[in-house]
Structures are given as structure tokens and as C-alpha cells.
Amino acid sequence: MKLQINNATSFLASGTIEQYKPQVRAAQQALEEGTCAGNDFLGWLHLPSSITPEFIDEINRTANILRQECDAIVVAGIGGSYLGAKAVISALDDNFTWLKPSDSPRILFAGNNISEDYITELIDYLRGVRFGIINISKSGTTTETAITFRLLKKLCEDQRGKQTAQKVIVAVTDAHRGAARQCADKEGYKTFVIPDNVGGRFSVLTPVGLLPIACAGYDIAQLVKGAADMEHQCDINQQFAENPAAIYAATRNALYAEGKKIEILVNYQPKLHFMSEWWKQLYGESEGKNHKGIFPASVDFSTDLHSMGQWIQDGERTIFETVISVDKANSSLTVPADSENLDGLNFLAGKHIDEVNHKAEQGTRLAHIDGGVPNLQITIPCLDAYNIGQLIYFFEKACGISGLVLGVNPFNQPGVEDYKRNMFALLRKPGYEKESEEIMKRIGE
Ligand code: PA5
């Protein structure tokens, strides 16, 4: 993985990024020494290098049981208990996996919405299908996930019997607390623990992400190796200029201070759409506090060049772009020659589609630079488990540093509780009587 900051320096006074060096160093030190805000949640920091081959084997063993016993596996979880697995599986999956016959079970995601239609349609699909469930919730009490799990557990038991259900339902949750833990212990499900000191959005390299990814048939050992190598590359002992996490954290803080309030993560590969969703949670939930923080947005190019492209080229100049560039396609396909050339495309005949994509990327970069958009670029050689592992750790480490440089606690999410309180009050959840009374008055009921 390579980070380039392209034209970003031209928006900053000379030497600005270097000036962040002491703050970045202090943030790295605070992370290492566990003296920063949110220091209860630093379990991700040296997680990749601490994962043992035995632990990978244990996850793969459970995944293999699910793969043998199930034609579909529903991963129930939301936020940090959803997006990491979804991002990695999407990045590695065939784009058309849905339409192709496969020996691998279908990996479906649920528990991340409360849509009656979504859940009904999922249940309709699962009727008669040999399916299993991975129920992921650190707190074990998240409403969206719990409602879905209640319905799916019943369906699974009704269809496959209690005994088989016990074999094909796995819980990933807290070691001791929460309804998901209680249920798993009572039913005798296989469980994996989400460590106390790893927050949801930093948990993709725990069983939260590793188990679903292994169930999808991907090489979690390579994913972890990529992350561990990046852990080394972003280590506190690396020179500032050689440490991509340090440079990224410094550059985005410098741009933010210059009024660049929105960062757009750009990809040119549809498979990376959910990496952007994962990244948005990571940075949005970590930095959006105390009325500050870069707003993390994302686009999928070329698709969005034909929609949001106008805004990016010519709208308010409060944005910067970070482009994830993939050097080489995994497939090989060229534009064919056509004797009639009615579409005028013969000038591309013999060229790889990937070459055309790269020219679109290069052309867009230059146009956006001309349009006054600072441009950062992260290049990975190809989409595979190793390189996705690298990206994950790079973004996590940079996020920790960046949030501390910004002056917020990057590891809590107090703002997420507000909607839950209102929802519980509106639903008259036991224990919320006082809030219910207040909110009913407020809405005039
Ligand atoms: O990052 C976070 O902490 C959140 O996104 C949580 O992961 C999300 O709310 C799900 O919580 P839980 O795993 O407790 O069900």
C-alpha cells in the first residue's frame, strides 16, 4: 500500500504537514502508553500482530462447520458488528456472486435495519433453505439485531430442529454480559468473545469480522498478515515521512484547519463500496464530536462521476478527496475490434478495460485538482485479502491518531445513544417511563 498526498500541500502553507509532527508523535505515544482519552478501547492497536495461528484455526474450524451445514448464513449485526465483515466480503467477492451457482453458502446480512419488508422478504427467502446464523452484538442488547435474531432463531429451530439449530447458530458477543450471551449460554451455542477493549468500529479483525469472512471462504490468515505488516509500517518507531498513518492523519487535520470540512473517499471498483461505508463509520463515529470533525462522505466512480461529479468539480470548495486506487484488475478483458465501428470505439480496441478505468481515474484526478480539490491517493496492488488487511489497519491507526490530534476522544460514541433513548421512550420500553412521559408531551400525544 502506498499513500501519496499529490496536490494537498498546495492548499497549505509550506511545511504545514511537518508542523503536525509533534502532535502526531504525541498522539502515537498516548496510544502506545494508553494515556489518551478512551484508553479503555485500545485493544485494536496491536491486535493483528497478536492473533495466533491457533486462533485463526479455531475460527476456520467453526466456519467450516457452518459452511458444511448451511446453504445460507445470516450475519445479524449493525454498525461495528456489521460493516467490517460486509466490507471485506464485498471487496473479495465476485460482483455477481448472487447470480452464480456456488459451493459456498450465501452470506446474507440482517439486523442492521428495522424494515418490516426487509425482514419479511429475508424470511420468505430462507423458508426451506438450510440456513445458519451468526449473531453479532457486543452489548448483546441492540434492538435492530435482537428483533431480527429473535425471528431468525425461531425460523431456524422450526425448520431444522433445536439440535441442528444449536450447531448452526453461533454468537459473537461479550464474554459475560448481555442478552446475546445469556441466550447463547442457555442454548449451548458456540460463542466467540468480542474483547472488552475493542470498540465496534475497530472490531473487524476480531471474530466479529473474521468469522463471517471465513464463512464466505476467504483467507483470514492473509487478511491478518496484511494488517500485521501494516501495523509494523505504521509503528511509532517509523520515521514520520515513512509512516502512512502519521502522514494521512497530519494531512487531513491540516486540510480541515484550512476549511476542508468534507473528505470524500473515492473508489473506481464497485467492490469497494462497502469499504467506504466501513470507513465512514470509522471516521464519522470517531471524530464527529464536540461540534467538530471532518464529515466523511464517499462516492463510487465512474457511477457517481455522472451524478456527484458536477458537485465535486464545481461546488463549494470545502472538500478534499482520498482516492483508493487499485493497481491491477484480477481479471483480464480487452475491448474487441469491430469492423463497422458504429460506436467509434475502435481506438480502444485491444486495450484492457482496466487501462481505460485508470485513464478515467487519472483524468478525473487532474480535473478535480484543476477544480481546486486537494487530492490524496492510496494505492494497493490488487483486491485480495492481504491488501484489504493492509487498508483496514492503515485506516484504523490513522483514525486513532487523527482523532487525538483533532482533540476528541476517538473511541467513544455518546451521540449514538440519543436516538435510542427517544425510540425506547416512544416504544414505552420498561425503565423509560419518565422519558416516555416527556417525549409524549413534546410530540403532543
Ligand atoms: O461502533 C460502535 O460501537 C457501534 O457501531 C456498535 O458496533 C453498534 O451500535 C452495534 O453494537 P452492538 O455490537 O453492541 O450490538
Short mmCIF file of C-alpha atoms and ligand atoms in Angstrom, two decimals:
data_model
loop_
_atom_site.label_atom_id
_atom_site.label_comp_id
_atom_site.label_asym_id
_atom_site.label_seq_id
_atom_site.Cartn_x
_atom_site.Cartn_y
_atom_site.Cartn_z
CA MET A 1 0.00 0.00 0.00
CA LYS A 2 1.29 3.44 -0.89
CA LEU A 3 -0.02 6.85 0.23
CA GLN A 4 0.54 9.92 -1.96
CA ILE A 5 -0.61 13.36 -0.93
CA ASN A 6 -0.49 14.68 -4.51
CA ASN A 7 -1.56 18.33 -4.64
CA ALA A 8 -2.71 18.59 -0.99
CA THR A 9 0.36 20.59 0.00
CA SER A 10 -0.56 23.35 -2.46
CA PHE A 11 -3.54 24.19 -0.23
CA LEU A 12 -1.31 24.55 2.81
CA ALA A 13 1.45 26.95 3.78
CA SER A 14 4.85 25.43 3.18
CA GLY A 15 5.89 22.96 5.88
CA THR A 16 2.39 22.68 7.41
CA ILE A 17 2.25 18.89 7.35
CA GLU A 18 5.69 18.71 9.01
CA GLN A 19 4.40 21.08 11.69
CA TYR A 20 1.95 18.39 12.77
CA LYS A 21 4.81 16.04 13.54
CA PRO A 22 4.95 16.79 17.31
CA GLN A 23 1.16 16.42 17.70
CA VAL A 24 1.14 13.20 15.69
CA ARG A 25 4.05 11.92 17.76
CA ALA A 26 2.23 12.82 20.99
CA ALA A 27 -0.90 11.04 19.75
CA GLN A 28 1.09 7.93 18.85
CA GLN A 29 2.78 7.98 22.24
CA ALA A 30 -0.54 8.38 24.04
CA LEU A 31 -1.90 5.40 22.11
CA GLU A 32 1.16 3.27 22.91
CA GLU A 33 1.23 4.25 26.56
CA GLY A 34 -2.53 4.06 26.97
CA THR A 35 -2.71 7.59 28.32
CA CYS A 36 -5.14 9.05 25.76
CA ALA A 37 -8.87 9.68 26.08
CA GLY A 38 -10.71 6.42 25.51
CA ASN A 39 -7.75 4.35 26.68
CA ASP A 40 -10.11 1.51 27.67
CA PHE A 41 -10.55 0.82 23.97
CA LEU A 42 -7.05 0.35 22.62
CA GLY A 43 -7.25 -3.41 22.09
CA TRP A 44 -7.15 -2.90 18.30
CA LEU A 45 -3.74 -1.21 18.38
CA HIS A 46 -1.58 -4.33 18.40
CA LEU A 47 -4.36 -6.76 17.59
CA PRO A 48 -3.10 -8.01 14.17
CA SER A 49 0.34 -9.00 15.47
CA SER A 50 -1.21 -10.72 18.48
CA ILE A 51 -3.54 -13.04 16.57
CA THR A 52 -2.16 -16.58 16.77
CA PRO A 53 -2.38 -19.31 14.11
CA GLU A 54 -4.31 -21.38 16.70
CA PHE A 55 -6.97 -18.67 16.94
CA ILE A 56 -7.24 -18.48 13.15
CA ASP A 57 -7.63 -22.28 13.11
CA GLU A 58 -10.39 -22.14 15.70
CA ILE A 59 -12.32 -19.61 13.63
CA ASN A 60 -11.78 -21.62 10.45
CA ARG A 61 -13.00 -24.78 12.18
CA THR A 62 -16.26 -23.13 13.18
CA ALA A 63 -16.59 -21.56 9.74
CA ASN A 64 -16.13 -24.97 8.14
CA ILE A 65 -18.93 -26.47 10.23
CA LEU A 66 -21.24 -23.64 9.14
CA ARG A 67 -20.11 -23.99 5.53
CA GLN A 68 -20.86 -27.71 5.58
CA GLU A 69 -24.19 -27.43 7.35
CA CYS A 70 -25.62 -24.35 5.64
CA ASP A 71 -26.53 -23.11 2.18
CA ALA A 72 -27.02 -19.62 3.58
CA ILE A 73 -25.57 -17.90 6.63
CA VAL A 74 -27.25 -14.80 8.00
CA VAL A 75 -24.90 -12.43 9.78
CA ALA A 76 -27.02 -10.43 12.22
CA GLY A 77 -25.37 -7.23 13.44
CA ILE A 78 -25.29 -3.47 12.99
CA GLY A 79 -22.63 -0.72 12.86
CA GLY A 80 -19.31 -2.07 14.01
CA SER A 81 -20.88 -5.50 14.30
CA TYR A 82 -21.76 -5.46 10.60
CA LEU A 83 -19.78 -3.16 8.35
CA GLY A 84 -16.31 -4.69 8.64
CA ALA A 85 -17.39 -8.15 7.53
CA LYS A 86 -19.65 -6.70 4.84
CA ALA A 87 -16.81 -4.50 3.54
CA VAL A 88 -14.23 -7.28 3.34
CA ILE A 89 -16.59 -9.86 1.85
CA SER A 90 -17.80 -7.36 -0.76
CA ALA A 91 -14.23 -6.40 -1.65
CA LEU A 92 -13.26 -10.03 -2.22
CA ASP A 93 -16.50 -11.45 -3.62
CA ASP A 94 -17.39 -11.85 -7.25
CA ASN A 95 -19.57 -8.85 -8.20
CA PHE A 96 -22.24 -11.27 -9.41
CA THR A 97 -21.95 -13.84 -6.70
CA TRP A 98 -25.71 -13.58 -6.22
CA LEU A 99 -26.42 -14.85 -9.70
CA LYS A 100 -23.89 -17.66 -9.87
CA PRO A 101 -24.18 -21.18 -8.56
CA SER A 102 -21.63 -21.73 -5.82
CA ASP A 103 -20.35 -24.37 -3.43
CA SER A 104 -20.06 -21.71 -0.74
CA PRO A 105 -23.04 -20.71 1.38
CA ARG A 106 -24.60 -17.35 0.61
CA ILE A 107 -23.66 -14.78 3.22
CA LEU A 108 -26.61 -12.53 3.99
CA PHE A 109 -26.66 -9.55 6.31
CA ALA A 110 -29.52 -8.55 8.58
CA GLY A 111 -30.11 -6.97 11.95
CA ASN A 112 -28.91 -3.64 10.56
CA ASN A 113 -32.35 -2.18 9.91
CA ILE A 114 -35.89 -2.39 11.30
CA SER A 115 -37.62 -2.63 7.94
CA GLU A 116 -40.61 -4.97 8.08
CA ASP A 117 -40.31 -5.51 4.34
CA TYR A 118 -36.62 -6.39 4.52
CA ILE A 119 -37.06 -8.88 7.33
CA THR A 120 -40.20 -10.41 5.81
CA GLU A 121 -38.54 -10.83 2.43
CA LEU A 122 -35.47 -12.35 4.07
CA ILE A 123 -37.62 -14.83 5.96
CA ASP A 124 -39.51 -15.65 2.75
CA TYR A 125 -36.21 -16.38 1.05
CA LEU A 126 -34.94 -18.50 3.94
CA ARG A 127 -38.05 -20.73 4.09
CA GLY A 128 -36.90 -24.19 3.15
CA VAL A 129 -33.24 -23.12 2.96
CA ARG A 130 -30.63 -24.84 5.15
CA PHE A 131 -29.50 -21.69 6.91
CA GLY A 132 -27.43 -20.77 9.96
CA ILE A 133 -26.97 -17.55 11.92
CA ILE A 134 -24.01 -15.63 13.26
CA ASN A 135 -25.49 -13.33 15.89
CA ILE A 136 -23.06 -10.47 16.50
CA SER A 137 -23.58 -7.90 19.22
CA LYS A 138 -21.05 -6.64 21.70
CA SER A 139 -23.64 -5.19 24.05
CA GLY A 140 -25.97 -8.06 23.26
CA THR A 141 -28.91 -5.71 23.57
CA THR A 142 -29.03 -3.80 20.28
CA THR A 143 -32.70 -3.60 19.27
CA GLU A 144 -32.25 -3.88 15.49
CA THR A 145 -30.13 -7.01 15.81
CA ALA A 146 -32.16 -8.55 18.64
CA ILE A 147 -35.51 -8.29 16.79
CA THR A 148 -34.01 -9.94 13.72
CA PHE A 149 -32.29 -12.65 15.75
CA ARG A 150 -35.50 -13.49 17.61
CA LEU A 151 -37.30 -14.07 14.30
CA LEU A 152 -34.47 -15.96 12.63
CA LYS A 153 -33.76 -18.18 15.64
CA LYS A 154 -37.39 -19.30 15.65
CA LEU A 155 -37.37 -19.96 11.90
CA CYS A 156 -34.10 -21.90 12.13
CA GLU A 157 -35.37 -24.04 15.03
CA ASP A 158 -38.73 -24.62 13.32
CA GLN A 159 -37.06 -25.70 10.09
CA ARG A 160 -34.04 -27.60 11.32
CA GLY A 161 -34.98 -28.67 14.84
CA LYS A 162 -33.44 -27.50 18.10
CA GLN A 163 -30.45 -29.82 17.88
CA THR A 164 -29.25 -28.73 14.44
CA ALA A 165 -30.09 -25.10 15.23
CA GLN A 166 -27.75 -25.35 18.18
CA LYS A 167 -24.99 -26.41 15.79
CA VAL A 168 -25.59 -23.72 13.15
CA ILE A 169 -26.17 -20.71 15.39
CA VAL A 170 -23.02 -19.01 16.62
CA ALA A 171 -22.86 -15.96 18.87
CA VAL A 172 -20.13 -13.33 18.83
CA THR A 173 -20.64 -11.20 21.90
CA ASP A 174 -19.36 -10.08 25.28
CA ALA A 175 -17.67 -12.68 27.48
CA HIS A 176 -20.20 -12.30 30.30
CA ARG A 177 -22.83 -9.60 29.78
CA GLY A 178 -25.89 -9.02 27.62
CA ALA A 179 -28.88 -10.89 26.30
CA ALA A 180 -26.94 -12.46 23.41
CA ARG A 181 -24.50 -14.03 25.89
CA GLN A 182 -27.31 -15.27 28.14
CA CYS A 183 -29.16 -16.79 25.21
CA ALA A 184 -26.02 -18.44 23.80
CA ASP A 185 -25.12 -19.94 27.16
CA LYS A 186 -28.64 -21.21 27.74
CA GLU A 187 -28.94 -22.74 24.25
CA GLY A 188 -25.37 -24.07 24.19
CA TYR A 189 -24.27 -22.18 21.06
CA LYS A 190 -20.64 -21.95 20.07
CA THR A 191 -19.50 -18.46 21.04
CA PHE A 192 -16.65 -16.11 20.29
CA VAL A 193 -15.81 -13.20 22.52
CA ILE A 194 -15.55 -9.56 21.45
CA PRO A 195 -12.75 -8.25 23.65
CA ASP A 196 -13.84 -5.55 26.12
CA ASN A 197 -11.12 -3.21 24.92
CA VAL A 198 -12.07 -3.27 21.21
CA GLY A 199 -14.88 -0.93 20.17
CA GLY A 200 -17.35 -1.95 17.45
CA ARG A 201 -15.87 0.07 14.61
CA PHE A 202 -12.37 -1.26 15.34
CA SER A 203 -13.51 -4.88 15.62
CA VAL A 204 -13.23 -6.25 12.08
CA LEU A 205 -10.09 -8.22 12.94
CA THR A 206 -11.79 -9.90 15.91
CA PRO A 207 -14.29 -12.77 15.35
CA VAL A 208 -16.84 -10.03 14.55
CA GLY A 209 -15.29 -9.80 11.11
CA LEU A 210 -13.09 -12.88 10.90
CA LEU A 211 -15.85 -15.47 11.38
CA PRO A 212 -18.21 -14.20 8.63
CA ILE A 213 -15.23 -13.62 6.31
CA ALA A 214 -14.01 -17.19 6.91
CA CYS A 215 -17.56 -18.46 6.33
CA ALA A 216 -17.52 -16.71 2.96
CA GLY A 217 -14.43 -18.76 2.14
CA TYR A 218 -11.77 -16.04 2.32
CA ASP A 219 -8.27 -16.35 3.69
CA ILE A 220 -8.40 -14.70 7.10
CA ALA A 221 -4.75 -15.58 7.77
CA GLN A 222 -3.74 -13.40 4.79
CA LEU A 223 -6.10 -10.63 5.90
CA VAL A 224 -4.49 -10.62 9.35
CA LYS A 225 -0.99 -10.81 7.84
CA GLY A 226 -1.70 -7.74 5.71
CA ALA A 227 -2.91 -5.90 8.79
CA ALA A 228 0.08 -7.05 10.87
CA ASP A 229 2.55 -5.87 8.21
CA MET A 230 0.77 -2.51 8.14
CA GLU A 231 0.88 -2.41 11.96
CA HIS A 232 4.66 -2.57 11.59
CA GLN A 233 4.71 0.07 8.83
CA CYS A 234 2.65 2.46 10.98
CA ASP A 235 4.61 1.77 14.15
CA ILE A 236 5.61 4.67 16.39
CA ASN A 237 9.26 3.93 15.64
CA GLN A 238 8.88 4.54 11.91
CA GLN A 239 10.05 7.91 10.61
CA PHE A 240 7.17 10.40 10.27
CA ALA A 241 7.65 10.63 6.49
CA GLU A 242 7.68 6.84 6.15
CA ASN A 243 4.60 6.26 8.28
CA PRO A 244 1.45 6.42 6.12
CA ALA A 245 -0.92 6.61 9.10
CA ALA A 246 1.01 9.57 10.53
CA ILE A 247 1.08 11.42 7.19
CA TYR A 248 -2.61 10.77 6.48
CA ALA A 249 -3.62 11.92 9.98
CA ALA A 250 -1.49 15.06 9.72
CA THR A 251 -2.64 15.95 6.19
CA ARG A 252 -6.36 15.58 6.85
CA ASN A 253 -6.09 17.65 10.06
CA ALA A 254 -4.12 20.31 8.18
CA LEU A 255 -6.73 20.43 5.40
CA TYR A 256 -9.56 20.55 7.95
CA ALA A 257 -7.92 23.56 9.61
CA GLU A 258 -7.92 25.22 6.17
CA GLY A 259 -11.70 24.81 5.84
CA LYS A 260 -11.79 21.48 4.02
CA LYS A 261 -14.59 20.09 6.17
CA ILE A 262 -15.63 17.15 4.00
CA GLU A 263 -13.47 14.21 2.97
CA ILE A 264 -14.74 12.14 0.09
CA LEU A 265 -13.43 8.60 -0.15
CA VAL A 266 -13.35 7.65 -3.82
CA ASN A 267 -13.14 4.25 -5.45
CA TYR A 268 -13.15 3.05 -9.03
CA GLN A 269 -14.15 -0.50 -8.13
CA PRO A 270 -17.76 -1.37 -7.19
CA LYS A 271 -16.36 -3.99 -4.84
CA LEU A 272 -15.03 -1.19 -2.63
CA HIS A 273 -18.42 0.42 -2.00
CA PHE A 274 -18.74 -1.13 1.45
CA MET A 275 -15.13 -0.39 2.37
CA SER A 276 -16.26 3.23 2.10
CA GLU A 277 -19.28 2.52 4.31
CA TRP A 278 -16.98 0.92 6.88
CA TRP A 279 -14.55 3.87 6.62
CA LYS A 280 -17.41 6.36 7.07
CA GLN A 281 -18.41 4.72 10.33
CA LEU A 282 -14.79 4.52 11.50
CA TYR A 283 -14.07 8.21 10.94
CA GLY A 284 -17.56 9.62 11.48
CA GLU A 285 -18.14 7.92 14.81
CA SER A 286 -14.58 8.55 15.96
CA GLU A 287 -14.20 12.21 15.05
CA GLY A 288 -17.66 13.77 14.90
CA LYS A 289 -17.70 15.18 18.44
CA ASN A 290 -17.85 18.47 20.34
CA HIS A 291 -19.25 20.11 17.20
CA LYS A 292 -16.17 19.33 15.16
CA GLY A 293 -14.78 16.69 12.85
CA ILE A 294 -14.41 16.14 9.10
CA PHE A 295 -17.64 14.85 7.54
CA PRO A 296 -16.74 11.55 5.86
CA ALA A 297 -18.51 11.08 2.53
CA SER A 298 -17.94 8.62 -0.29
CA VAL A 299 -18.52 8.13 -3.99
CA ASP A 300 -18.26 5.20 -6.37
CA PHE A 301 -16.69 6.25 -9.68
CA SER A 302 -17.40 6.09 -12.62
CA THR A 303 -21.05 5.77 -11.46
CA ASP A 304 -21.04 8.93 -9.37
CA LEU A 305 -18.97 10.92 -11.87
CA HIS A 306 -22.24 11.11 -13.74
CA SER A 307 -24.09 12.46 -10.72
CA MET A 308 -21.95 13.86 -7.90
CA GLY A 309 -19.10 14.59 -10.32
CA GLN A 310 -20.57 18.03 -11.03
CA TRP A 311 -20.60 19.00 -7.34
CA ILE A 312 -17.09 17.76 -6.76
CA GLN A 313 -15.75 19.58 -9.82
CA ASP A 314 -17.56 22.83 -9.27
CA GLY A 315 -19.47 23.03 -5.96
CA GLU A 316 -18.45 24.66 -2.69
CA ARG A 317 -14.69 24.28 -2.16
CA THR A 318 -14.90 22.68 1.28
CA ILE A 319 -13.94 19.18 0.18
CA PHE A 320 -10.91 17.03 -0.34
CA GLU A 321 -10.71 13.60 -1.93
CA THR A 322 -8.93 10.45 -0.86
CA VAL A 323 -8.85 8.01 -3.74
CA ILE A 324 -8.37 4.28 -3.24
CA SER A 325 -6.62 3.22 -6.40
CA VAL A 326 -6.28 -0.46 -7.27
CA ASP A 327 -3.24 -1.03 -9.47
CA LYS A 328 -4.31 -4.16 -11.29
CA ALA A 329 -7.57 -5.95 -12.00
CA ASN A 330 -7.78 -9.60 -11.01
CA SER A 331 -9.40 -10.45 -14.36
CA SER A 332 -8.30 -9.89 -17.94
CA LEU A 333 -10.64 -8.41 -20.55
CA THR A 334 -9.95 -6.25 -23.58
CA VAL A 335 -12.14 -4.10 -25.81
CA PRO A 336 -12.80 -6.04 -29.04
CA ALA A 337 -12.31 -4.57 -32.53
CA ASP A 338 -15.48 -4.14 -34.56
CA SER A 339 -15.38 -3.99 -38.34
CA GLU A 340 -18.26 -1.49 -38.52
CA ASN A 341 -17.07 0.66 -35.62
CA LEU A 342 -20.52 2.26 -35.32
CA ASP A 343 -19.83 3.22 -31.71
CA GLY A 344 -16.47 4.76 -32.68
CA LEU A 345 -14.67 2.70 -30.07
CA ASN A 346 -12.06 1.06 -32.31
CA PHE A 347 -9.44 3.46 -30.92
CA LEU A 348 -9.74 1.39 -27.74
CA ALA A 349 -9.60 -2.00 -29.45
CA GLY A 350 -7.14 -4.33 -27.74
CA LYS A 351 -6.92 -2.16 -24.63
CA HIS A 352 -7.72 -3.65 -21.26
CA ILE A 353 -10.88 -2.34 -19.55
CA ASP A 354 -8.66 -1.71 -16.52
CA GLU A 355 -6.45 0.61 -18.60
CA VAL A 356 -9.50 2.64 -19.62
CA ASN A 357 -10.56 2.74 -15.94
CA HIS A 358 -7.11 4.02 -14.94
CA LYS A 359 -7.24 6.73 -17.59
CA ALA A 360 -10.65 7.76 -16.25
CA GLU A 361 -9.11 7.87 -12.79
CA GLN A 362 -6.11 9.89 -13.93
CA GLY A 363 -8.25 12.27 -15.96
CA THR A 364 -10.63 12.78 -13.06
CA ARG A 365 -7.79 13.40 -10.63
CA LEU A 366 -6.36 16.12 -12.90
CA ALA A 367 -9.81 17.67 -13.47
CA HIS A 368 -10.58 17.75 -9.74
CA ILE A 369 -7.15 19.16 -8.97
CA ASP A 370 -7.83 21.89 -11.58
CA GLY A 371 -11.19 22.41 -9.89
CA GLY A 372 -9.46 23.16 -6.58
CA VAL A 373 -9.90 19.85 -4.79
CA PRO A 374 -6.99 18.58 -2.68
CA ASN A 375 -6.29 15.00 -3.69
CA LEU A 376 -4.79 12.19 -1.67
CA GLN A 377 -4.22 8.77 -3.14
CA ILE A 378 -3.91 5.36 -1.56
CA THR A 379 -2.71 2.71 -3.98
CA ILE A 380 -2.96 -1.02 -3.41
CA PRO A 381 -1.61 -3.59 -5.89
CA CYS A 382 -4.86 -5.57 -6.22
CA LEU A 383 -8.01 -6.58 -4.38
CA ASP A 384 -7.03 -9.53 -2.24
CA ALA A 385 -7.23 -10.45 1.43
CA TYR A 386 -3.67 -9.29 2.19
CA ASN A 387 -4.14 -5.83 0.71
CA ILE A 388 -7.57 -5.33 2.27
CA GLY A 389 -5.97 -6.23 5.62
CA GLN A 390 -3.37 -3.52 4.99
CA LEU A 391 -6.04 -0.93 4.22
CA ILE A 392 -8.01 -1.81 7.35
CA TYR A 393 -5.15 -1.37 9.76
CA PHE A 394 -3.88 1.75 7.99
CA PHE A 395 -7.27 3.44 8.33
CA GLU A 396 -7.69 2.31 11.95
CA LYS A 397 -4.29 3.57 13.06
CA ALA A 398 -4.64 6.86 11.19
CA CYS A 399 -8.09 7.30 12.72
CA GLY A 400 -6.79 6.90 16.26
CA ILE A 401 -4.00 9.42 15.63
CA SER A 402 -6.21 11.82 13.69
CA GLY A 403 -8.95 11.95 16.34
CA LEU A 404 -6.44 12.64 19.09
CA VAL A 405 -4.78 15.38 17.02
CA LEU A 406 -8.25 16.87 16.50
CA GLY A 407 -8.69 16.88 20.27
CA VAL A 408 -11.57 14.43 20.64
CA ASN A 409 -11.90 11.00 22.21
CA PRO A 410 -11.84 8.80 19.08
CA PHE A 411 -13.04 5.72 20.91
CA ASN A 412 -16.44 6.62 22.33
CA GLN A 413 -19.78 7.36 20.63
CA PRO A 414 -22.01 9.13 23.17
CA GLY A 415 -24.08 10.72 20.40
CA VAL A 416 -25.35 7.34 19.22
CA GLU A 417 -27.33 6.89 22.44
CA ASP A 418 -29.69 9.83 21.90
CA TYR A 419 -31.87 8.24 19.23
CA LYS A 420 -32.06 5.02 21.23
CA ARG A 421 -33.36 6.85 24.31
CA ASN A 422 -36.09 8.54 22.25
CA MET A 423 -37.01 5.33 20.43
CA PHE A 424 -37.29 3.39 23.71
CA ALA A 425 -39.34 6.19 25.25
CA LEU A 426 -41.68 6.23 22.23
CA LEU A 427 -42.00 2.43 22.38
CA ARG A 428 -42.61 2.65 26.15
CA LYS A 429 -39.78 0.27 26.99
CA PRO A 430 -39.85 -0.67 30.69
CA GLY A 431 -37.41 1.57 32.55
CA TYR A 432 -38.09 4.54 30.26
CA GLU A 433 -41.31 5.74 31.93
CA LYS A 434 -40.01 9.24 32.74
CA GLU A 435 -38.58 9.73 29.24
CA SER A 436 -41.85 8.41 27.76
CA GLU A 437 -43.89 10.97 29.62
CA GLU A 438 -41.59 13.80 28.49
CA ILE A 439 -41.45 12.74 24.86
CA MET A 440 -45.21 12.14 24.60
CA LYS A 441 -45.79 15.71 25.84
CA ARG A 442 -43.25 17.00 23.35
CA ILE A 443 -44.96 15.36 20.39
CA GLY A 444 -48.42 16.21 21.76
CA GLU A 445 -49.66 12.70 22.46
O1 PA5 B 1 -19.04 1.28 16.78
C1 PA5 B 1 -19.91 1.00 17.57
O2 PA5 B 1 -19.68 0.88 18.77
C2 PA5 B 1 -21.33 0.77 17.12
O3 PA5 B 1 -21.45 0.91 15.75
C3 PA5 B 1 -21.76 -0.63 17.51
O4 PA5 B 1 -20.88 -1.55 16.94
C4 PA5 B 1 -23.17 -0.91 17.05
O5 PA5 B 1 -24.03 0.00 17.63
C5 PA5 B 1 -23.58 -2.33 17.41
O6 PA5 B 1 -23.48 -2.53 18.78
P1 PA5 B 1 -23.51 -3.96 19.40
O7 PA5 B 1 -22.36 -4.72 18.85
O8 PA5 B 1 -23.39 -3.73 20.87
O9 PA5 B 1 -24.82 -4.59 19.02
#
